[in-house]
PDB file of C-alpha atoms in Angstrom:
ATOM      1  CA  GLU A   1     -48.819  20.202 -79.820  1.00 78.00           C
ATOM      2  CA  PRO A   2     -50.537  21.843 -76.820  1.00 84.00           C
ATOM      3  CA  GLU A   3     -53.397  19.888 -75.307  1.00 94.00           C
ATOM      4  CA  VAL A   4     -55.931  20.040 -72.505  1.00 97.00           C
ATOM      5  CA  THR A   5     -55.092  17.757 -69.593  1.00 97.00           C
ATOM      6  CA  GLN A   6     -57.380  16.460 -66.851  1.00 98.00           C
ATOM      7  CA  THR A   7     -56.845  14.730 -63.527  1.00 97.00           C
ATOM      8  CA  PRO A   8     -57.715  12.259 -62.208  1.00 97.00           C
ATOM      9  CA  SER A   9     -58.614   9.977 -65.086  1.00 97.00           C
ATOM     10  CA  HIS A  10     -60.990   8.046 -62.825  1.00 97.00           C
ATOM     11  CA  GLN A  11     -62.564   9.101 -59.537  1.00 97.00           C
ATOM     12  CA  VAL A  12     -64.663   6.825 -57.361  1.00 98.00           C
ATOM     13  CA  THR A  13     -66.592   8.425 -54.499  1.00 98.00           C
ATOM     14  CA  GLN A  14     -69.398   7.731 -52.086  1.00 98.00           C
ATOM     15  CA  MET A  15     -72.750   9.480 -52.474  1.00 97.00           C
ATOM     16  CA  GLY A  16     -72.767  12.736 -50.539  1.00 97.00           C
ATOM     17  CA  GLN A  17     -69.027  13.281 -50.760  1.00 98.00           C
ATOM     18  CA  GLU A  18     -67.369  16.272 -52.389  1.00 98.00           C
ATOM     19  CA  VAL A  19     -65.194  15.835 -55.468  1.00 98.00           C
ATOM     20  CA  ILE A  20     -62.923  18.208 -57.338  1.00 98.00           C
ATOM     21  CA  LEU A  21     -62.084  17.547 -60.954  1.00 98.00           C
ATOM     22  CA  ARG A  22     -59.033  19.321 -62.302  1.00 98.00           C
ATOM     23  CA  CYS A  23     -58.147  20.610 -65.745  1.00 98.00           C
ATOM     24  CA  VAL A  24     -55.223  22.439 -67.284  1.00 97.00           C
ATOM     25  CA  PRO A  25     -56.487  24.237 -70.410  1.00 97.00           C
ATOM     26  CA  ILE A  26     -54.258  25.160 -73.332  1.00 94.00           C
ATOM     27  CA  SER A  27     -52.064  28.011 -72.125  1.00 91.00           C
ATOM     28  CA  ASN A  28     -53.068  30.870 -74.440  1.00 88.00           C
ATOM     29  CA  HIS A  29     -56.788  30.071 -74.420  1.00 92.00           C
ATOM     30  CA  LEU A  30     -59.272  32.435 -72.839  1.00 91.00           C
ATOM     31  CA  TYR A  31     -62.571  30.505 -72.686  1.00 92.00           C
ATOM     32  CA  PHE A  32     -63.029  27.416 -70.581  1.00 95.00           C
ATOM     33  CA  TYR A  33     -65.856  24.889 -70.452  1.00 96.00           C
ATOM     34  CA  TRP A  34     -67.074  21.821 -68.626  1.00 98.00           C
ATOM     35  CA  TYR A  35     -69.230  19.198 -70.324  1.00 98.00           C
ATOM     36  CA  ARG A  36     -70.423  15.836 -69.163  1.00 97.00           C
ATOM     37  CA  GLN A  37     -71.388  12.621 -70.928  1.00 97.00           C
ATOM     38  CA  ILE A  38     -73.485  10.012 -69.169  1.00 96.00           C
ATOM     39  CA  LEU A  39     -72.730   6.541 -70.508  1.00 93.00           C
ATOM     40  CA  GLY A  40     -74.430   6.011 -73.852  1.00 90.00           C
ATOM     41  CA  GLN A  41     -75.775   9.567 -74.034  1.00 93.00           C
ATOM     42  CA  LYS A  42     -74.772  12.766 -75.768  1.00 95.00           C
ATOM     43  CA  VAL A  43     -72.190  15.252 -74.563  1.00 97.00           C
ATOM     44  CA  GLU A  44     -73.965  17.972 -72.532  1.00 97.00           C
ATOM     45  CA  PHE A  45     -72.838  21.507 -71.742  1.00 96.00           C
ATOM     46  CA  LEU A  46     -72.477  22.377 -68.068  1.00 97.00           C
ATOM     47  CA  VAL A  47     -70.763  25.746 -67.761  1.00 96.00           C
ATOM     48  CA  SER A  48     -68.543  28.260 -69.526  1.00 94.00           C
ATOM     49  CA  PHE A  49     -65.995  30.535 -67.862  1.00 94.00           C
ATOM     50  CA  TYR A  50     -64.319  33.687 -69.122  1.00 91.00           C
ATOM     51  CA  ASN A  51     -62.412  36.506 -67.499  1.00 90.00           C
ATOM     52  CA  ASN A  52     -62.572  34.778 -64.109  1.00 91.00           C
ATOM     53  CA  GLU A  53     -66.321  34.436 -63.970  1.00 92.00           C
ATOM     54  CA  ILE A  54     -69.094  32.158 -65.154  1.00 93.00           C
ATOM     55  CA  SER A  55     -70.444  33.302 -68.510  1.00 91.00           C
ATOM     56  CA  GLU A  56     -73.196  30.768 -69.000  1.00 91.00           C
ATOM     57  CA  LYS A  57     -74.497  27.674 -67.243  1.00 93.00           C
ATOM     58  CA  SER A  58     -77.034  24.983 -68.013  1.00 94.00           C
ATOM     59  CA  GLU A  59     -79.934  23.746 -65.886  1.00 94.00           C
ATOM     60  CA  ILE A  60     -77.743  20.820 -64.852  1.00 94.00           C
ATOM     61  CA  PHE A  61     -75.279  23.206 -63.207  1.00 96.00           C
ATOM     62  CA  ASP A  62     -77.164  23.756 -59.960  1.00 94.00           C
ATOM     63  CA  ASP A  63     -75.966  24.934 -56.546  1.00 95.00           C
ATOM     64  CA  GLN A  64     -74.089  21.675 -55.999  1.00 96.00           C
ATOM     65  CA  PHE A  65     -71.637  22.611 -58.742  1.00 97.00           C
ATOM     66  CA  SER A  66     -68.987  25.311 -58.758  1.00 97.00           C
ATOM     67  CA  VAL A  67     -66.005  26.215 -60.909  1.00 97.00           C
ATOM     68  CA  GLU A  68     -62.823  28.031 -60.129  1.00 95.00           C
ATOM     69  CA  ARG A  69     -59.607  29.131 -61.761  1.00 93.00           C
ATOM     70  CA  PRO A  70     -57.390  29.220 -58.671  1.00 88.00           C
ATOM     71  CA  ASP A  71     -54.229  30.197 -60.533  1.00 88.00           C
ATOM     72  CA  GLY A  72     -53.054  30.969 -64.045  1.00 80.00           C
ATOM     73  CA  SER A  73     -53.187  27.413 -65.270  1.00 89.00           C
ATOM     74  CA  ASN A  74     -55.756  25.261 -63.466  1.00 94.00           C
ATOM     75  CA  PHE A  75     -59.526  25.163 -63.935  1.00 97.00           C
ATOM     76  CA  THR A  76     -61.567  23.090 -61.496  1.00 98.00           C
ATOM     77  CA  LEU A  77     -65.082  21.700 -61.227  1.00 98.00           C
ATOM     78  CA  LYS A  78     -66.352  20.976 -57.723  1.00 98.00           C
ATOM     79  CA  ILE A  79     -69.394  18.897 -56.901  1.00 98.00           C
ATOM     80  CA  ARG A  80     -70.267  19.519 -53.242  1.00 96.00           C
ATOM     81  CA  SER A  81     -72.476  16.549 -52.458  1.00 95.00           C
ATOM     82  CA  THR A  82     -72.381  13.898 -55.148  1.00 97.00           C
ATOM     83  CA  LYS A  83     -75.457  11.948 -56.213  1.00 97.00           C
ATOM     84  CA  LEU A  84     -75.687   8.639 -58.036  1.00 97.00           C
ATOM     85  CA  GLU A  85     -76.847  10.467 -61.152  1.00 96.00           C
ATOM     86  CA  ASP A  86     -73.637  12.514 -61.234  1.00 97.00           C
ATOM     87  CA  SER A  87     -71.829   9.397 -62.470  1.00 98.00           C
ATOM     88  CA  ALA A  88     -70.530  10.347 -65.926  1.00 97.00           C
ATOM     89  CA  MET A  89     -67.481  11.339 -67.940  1.00 98.00           C
ATOM     90  CA  TYR A  90     -66.613  14.976 -67.335  1.00 98.00           C
ATOM     91  CA  PHE A  91     -64.767  16.818 -70.070  1.00 98.00           C
ATOM     92  CA  CYS A  92     -62.950  20.100 -69.833  1.00 98.00           C
ATOM     93  CA  ALA A  93     -62.537  22.158 -72.999  1.00 97.00           C
ATOM     94  CA  SER A  94     -60.850  25.405 -73.912  1.00 95.00           C
ATOM     95  CA  ARG A  95     -61.057  27.868 -76.783  1.00 93.00           C
ATOM     96  CA  LYS A  96     -58.640  30.544 -77.882  1.00 90.00           C
ATOM     97  CA  GLY A  97     -61.243  33.223 -78.594  1.00 81.00           C
ATOM     98  CA  THR A  98     -58.760  35.879 -79.606  1.00 70.00           C
ATOM     99  CA  SER A  99     -59.663  36.258 -83.276  1.00 66.00           C
ATOM    100  CA  GLY A 100     -63.011  35.379 -84.707  1.00 65.00           C
ATOM    101  CA  PHE A 101     -64.791  32.295 -83.626  1.00 70.00           C
ATOM    102  CA  ASN A 102     -62.832  29.114 -83.086  1.00 79.00           C
ATOM    103  CA  GLU A 103     -63.124  25.568 -82.065  1.00 91.00           C
ATOM    104  CA  GLN A 104     -63.045  24.041 -78.611  1.00 94.00           C
ATOM    105  CA  PHE A 105     -60.369  21.512 -77.702  1.00 96.00           C
ATOM    106  CA  PHE A 106     -61.315  18.802 -75.245  1.00 98.00           C
ATOM    107  CA  GLY A 107     -59.358  16.991 -72.576  1.00 98.00           C
ATOM    108  CA  PRO A 108     -59.332  13.196 -72.160  1.00 97.00           C
ATOM    109  CA  GLY A 109     -61.995  13.337 -69.457  1.00 98.00           C
ATOM    110  CA  THR A 110     -62.449  12.225 -65.864  1.00 98.00           C
ATOM    111  CA  ARG A 111     -64.692   9.243 -65.281  1.00 98.00           C
ATOM    112  CA  LEU A 112     -66.665   9.908 -62.082  1.00 98.00           C
ATOM    113  CA  THR A 113     -68.294   6.937 -60.408  1.00 98.00           C
ATOM    114  CA  VAL A 114     -70.611   7.656 -57.471  1.00 98.00           C
ATOM    115  CA  LEU A 115     -71.450   4.653 -55.306  1.00 97.00           C
TER     116      LEU A 115
ATOM    117  CA  GLU B   1     -85.854  23.902 -79.209  1.00 66.00           C
ATOM    118  CA  ASP B   2     -82.385  23.825 -80.725  1.00 64.00           C
ATOM    119  CA  GLN B   3     -81.554  20.338 -81.869  1.00 88.00           C
ATOM    120  CA  VAL B   4     -78.828  18.345 -83.539  1.00 95.00           C
ATOM    121  CA  THR B   5     -79.709  14.965 -85.040  1.00 96.00           C
ATOM    122  CA  GLN B   6     -77.206  12.520 -86.455  1.00 97.00           C
ATOM    123  CA  SER B   7     -77.832   9.532 -88.688  1.00 96.00           C
ATOM    124  CA  PRO B   8     -77.323   6.707 -88.910  1.00 97.00           C
ATOM    125  CA  GLU B   9     -76.768   5.784 -85.256  1.00 96.00           C
ATOM    126  CA  ALA B  10     -74.349   3.078 -86.319  1.00 98.00           C
ATOM    127  CA  LEU B  11     -72.641   2.204 -89.585  1.00 98.00           C
ATOM    128  CA  ARG B  12     -70.585  -0.804 -90.502  1.00 98.00           C
ATOM    129  CA  LEU B  13     -68.378  -0.581 -93.583  1.00 97.00           C
ATOM    130  CA  GLN B  14     -65.891  -2.799 -95.276  1.00 97.00           C
ATOM    131  CA  GLU B  15     -62.424  -1.350 -95.686  1.00 97.00           C
ATOM    132  CA  GLY B  16     -62.449   0.802 -98.830  1.00 97.00           C
ATOM    133  CA  GLU B  17     -66.244   1.180 -98.891  1.00 97.00           C
ATOM    134  CA  SER B  18     -67.019   4.911 -98.989  1.00 97.00           C
ATOM    135  CA  SER B  19     -70.055   6.396 -97.246  1.00 98.00           C
ATOM    136  CA  SER B  20     -71.487   9.527 -95.640  1.00 98.00           C
ATOM    137  CA  LEU B  21     -72.683  10.482 -92.180  1.00 98.00           C
ATOM    138  CA  ASN B  22     -75.431  13.047 -91.738  1.00 98.00           C
ATOM    139  CA  CYS B  23     -75.949  15.807 -89.187  1.00 98.00           C
ATOM    140  CA  SER B  24     -79.113  17.886 -89.371  1.00 97.00           C
ATOM    141  CA  TYR B  25     -79.616  20.897 -87.155  1.00 94.00           C
ATOM    142  CA  THR B  26     -82.384  23.270 -86.166  1.00 91.00           C
ATOM    143  CA  VAL B  27     -80.800  26.285 -84.498  1.00 82.00           C
ATOM    144  CA  SER B  28     -81.555  29.925 -85.002  1.00 78.00           C
ATOM    145  CA  GLY B  29     -78.484  31.644 -86.366  1.00 82.00           C
ATOM    146  CA  LEU B  30     -75.794  29.031 -86.845  1.00 85.00           C
ATOM    147  CA  ARG B  31     -72.431  30.352 -85.781  1.00 86.00           C
ATOM    148  CA  GLY B  32     -70.418  27.253 -86.510  1.00 91.00           C
ATOM    149  CA  LEU B  33     -70.787  23.517 -87.030  1.00 95.00           C
ATOM    150  CA  PHE B  34     -68.094  21.223 -85.700  1.00 96.00           C
ATOM    151  CA  TRP B  35     -67.148  17.621 -86.342  1.00 98.00           C
ATOM    152  CA  TYR B  36     -65.326  15.650 -83.684  1.00 98.00           C
ATOM    153  CA  ARG B  37     -64.063  12.098 -83.481  1.00 98.00           C
ATOM    154  CA  GLN B  38     -64.426  10.227 -80.189  1.00 97.00           C
ATOM    155  CA  ASP B  39     -62.679   6.958 -79.382  1.00 96.00           C
ATOM    156  CA  PRO B  40     -64.058   4.790 -76.539  1.00 93.00           C
ATOM    157  CA  GLY B  41     -63.339   6.305 -73.115  1.00 91.00           C
ATOM    158  CA  LYS B  42     -61.633   9.358 -74.624  1.00 94.00           C
ATOM    159  CA  GLY B  43     -62.457  13.010 -75.146  1.00 96.00           C
ATOM    160  CA  PRO B  44     -63.765  14.415 -78.447  1.00 97.00           C
ATOM    161  CA  GLU B  45     -60.969  15.102 -80.921  1.00 97.00           C
ATOM    162  CA  PHE B  46     -61.504  18.126 -83.150  1.00 96.00           C
ATOM    163  CA  LEU B  47     -61.763  17.472 -86.896  1.00 97.00           C
ATOM    164  CA  PHE B  48     -63.451  20.369 -88.732  1.00 95.00           C
ATOM    165  CA  THR B  49     -65.239  23.678 -88.347  1.00 95.00           C
ATOM    166  CA  LEU B  50     -67.753  24.854 -90.951  1.00 95.00           C
ATOM    167  CA  TYR B  51     -69.205  28.357 -90.793  1.00 92.00           C
ATOM    168  CA  SER B  52     -71.464  28.895 -93.791  1.00 91.00           C
ATOM    169  CA  ALA B  53     -73.527  26.989 -96.331  1.00 94.00           C
ATOM    170  CA  GLY B  54     -71.455  25.752 -99.245  1.00 96.00           C
ATOM    171  CA  GLU B  55     -68.283  25.476 -97.236  1.00 96.00           C
ATOM    172  CA  GLU B  56     -66.195  22.283 -97.465  1.00 97.00           C
ATOM    173  CA  LYS B  57     -63.196  21.054 -95.473  1.00 97.00           C
ATOM    174  CA  GLU B  58     -60.984  18.028 -96.122  1.00 97.00           C
ATOM    175  CA  LYS B  59     -58.524  16.031 -94.078  1.00 95.00           C
ATOM    176  CA  GLU B  60     -57.076  12.774 -95.350  1.00 95.00           C
ATOM    177  CA  ARG B  61     -60.034  10.445 -96.055  1.00 96.00           C
ATOM    178  CA  LEU B  62     -62.609  12.794 -94.512  1.00 98.00           C
ATOM    179  CA  LYS B  63     -64.520  15.615 -96.150  1.00 98.00           C
ATOM    180  CA  ALA B  64     -67.130  17.751 -94.401  1.00 98.00           C
ATOM    181  CA  THR B  65     -69.770  19.805 -96.185  1.00 98.00           C
ATOM    182  CA  LEU B  66     -72.445  22.202 -94.965  1.00 96.00           C
ATOM    183  CA  THR B  67     -75.873  23.308 -96.217  1.00 94.00           C
ATOM    184  CA  LYS B  68     -78.430  25.530 -94.507  1.00 90.00           C
ATOM    185  CA  LYS B  69     -80.009  22.571 -92.739  1.00 92.00           C
ATOM    186  CA  GLU B  70     -77.424  19.816 -92.545  1.00 96.00           C
ATOM    187  CA  SER B  71     -73.841  18.719 -92.765  1.00 98.00           C
ATOM    188  CA  PHE B  72     -72.306  15.599 -94.223  1.00 98.00           C
ATOM    189  CA  LEU B  73     -69.110  13.853 -93.273  1.00 98.00           C
ATOM    190  CA  HIS B  74     -67.934  11.877 -96.286  1.00 98.00           C
ATOM    191  CA  ILE B  75     -65.499   9.044 -95.665  1.00 98.00           C
ATOM    192  CA  THR B  76     -63.597   7.905 -98.751  1.00 98.00           C
ATOM    193  CA  ALA B  77     -61.971   4.466 -98.805  1.00 97.00           C
ATOM    194  CA  PRO B  78     -62.056   4.088 -95.021  1.00 97.00           C
ATOM    195  CA  LYS B  79     -59.528   2.043 -93.074  1.00 97.00           C
ATOM    196  CA  PRO B  80     -60.051   0.125 -89.805  1.00 97.00           C
ATOM    197  CA  GLU B  81     -58.332   2.947 -87.906  1.00 97.00           C
ATOM    198  CA  ASP B  82     -61.200   5.250 -88.910  1.00 97.00           C
ATOM    199  CA  SER B  83     -63.464   3.259 -86.588  1.00 98.00           C
ATOM    200  CA  ALA B  84     -64.796   5.629 -83.896  1.00 98.00           C
ATOM    201  CA  THR B  85     -67.852   7.638 -82.936  1.00 98.00           C
ATOM    202  CA  TYR B  86     -68.198  10.797 -85.014  1.00 98.00           C
ATOM    203  CA  LEU B  87     -69.877  13.693 -83.224  1.00 98.00           C
ATOM    204  CA  CYS B  88     -71.493  16.753 -84.720  1.00 97.00           C
ATOM    205  CA  ALA B  89     -71.937  19.907 -82.634  1.00 96.00           C
ATOM    206  CA  VAL B  90     -73.250  23.403 -83.306  1.00 93.00           C
ATOM    207  CA  ALA B  91     -72.818  26.823 -81.758  1.00 90.00           C
ATOM    208  CA  TYR B  92     -75.330  29.556 -82.418  1.00 81.00           C
ATOM    209  CA  TYR B  93     -75.631  33.313 -82.194  1.00 73.00           C
ATOM    210  CA  GLY B  94     -77.361  34.334 -79.025  1.00 65.00           C
ATOM    211  CA  GLY B  95     -75.423  32.000 -76.787  1.00 61.00           C
ATOM    212  CA  ALA B  96     -73.199  33.934 -74.440  1.00 61.00           C
ATOM    213  CA  THR B  97     -70.030  31.966 -74.902  1.00 68.00           C
ATOM    214  CA  ASN B  98     -70.535  29.655 -77.842  1.00 80.00           C
ATOM    215  CA  LYS B  99     -71.450  26.554 -75.916  1.00 90.00           C
ATOM    216  CA  LEU B 100     -71.686  23.484 -78.117  1.00 93.00           C
ATOM    217  CA  ILE B 101     -74.872  21.490 -78.634  1.00 93.00           C
ATOM    218  CA  PHE B 102     -73.964  17.936 -79.555  1.00 96.00           C
ATOM    219  CA  GLY B 103     -75.744  15.231 -81.465  1.00 96.00           C
ATOM    220  CA  THR B 104     -75.751  11.639 -80.237  1.00 94.00           C
ATOM    221  CA  GLY B 105     -73.097  10.611 -82.719  1.00 97.00           C
ATOM    222  CA  THR B 106     -72.611   7.940 -85.383  1.00 98.00           C
ATOM    223  CA  LEU B 107     -70.689   4.849 -84.346  1.00 98.00           C
ATOM    224  CA  LEU B 108     -68.572   3.811 -87.335  1.00 98.00           C
ATOM    225  CA  ALA B 109     -67.002   0.366 -87.570  1.00 98.00           C
ATOM    226  CA  VAL B 110     -64.681  -0.359 -90.504  1.00 98.00           C
ATOM    227  CA  GLN B 111     -63.895  -4.003 -91.004  1.00 96.00           C
ATOM    228  CA  PRO B 112     -60.722  -5.169 -92.768  1.00 95.00           C
TER     229      PRO B 112
END
């Protein structure tokens, strides 16, 4: 069964450093998302991406964040200058979107620890 | 403000003891309500989608129902392997790309 994959599973970085989180969405899906979950809190929407551009972003997704689909399979989230409060689990999700409205499938997540 | 509230926050059941989890929502124009299961340190695993009031979906020991204001996840004769956090999320008309708004989840522990 196709699934969303994410790398790395755990990333440790120093405050102020840049990180890139990588995702491979399900191959025939058209909509891609990033969410984050701070420990003990709810899953929060960051950004959605469709047709090679950002469709919607939350207030959390400020100028320090960017997303890219560099090729036909990868979808990346870049944080330019990490802060302590960026420590969280980051989940990538994808949705088929070809007929009607359908569910999002999530990857296993990347745990980001900013020291 | 659009909100999703889940109750209880935590639930402990004995194996075989059936119960229900609640998800109440206040969004304008519900487009879909989703139930996910999340194991510790893992990503949400899709369970069900409900689109309109009166709809029901079943999968093994789980059954999800939807009204105009809330959804229930019924767990019949649970087993220890059903222990997880159950997340409710909604998408609404008016959002550009059907982002999900999540509740805080119900942590279910099933004891043998």
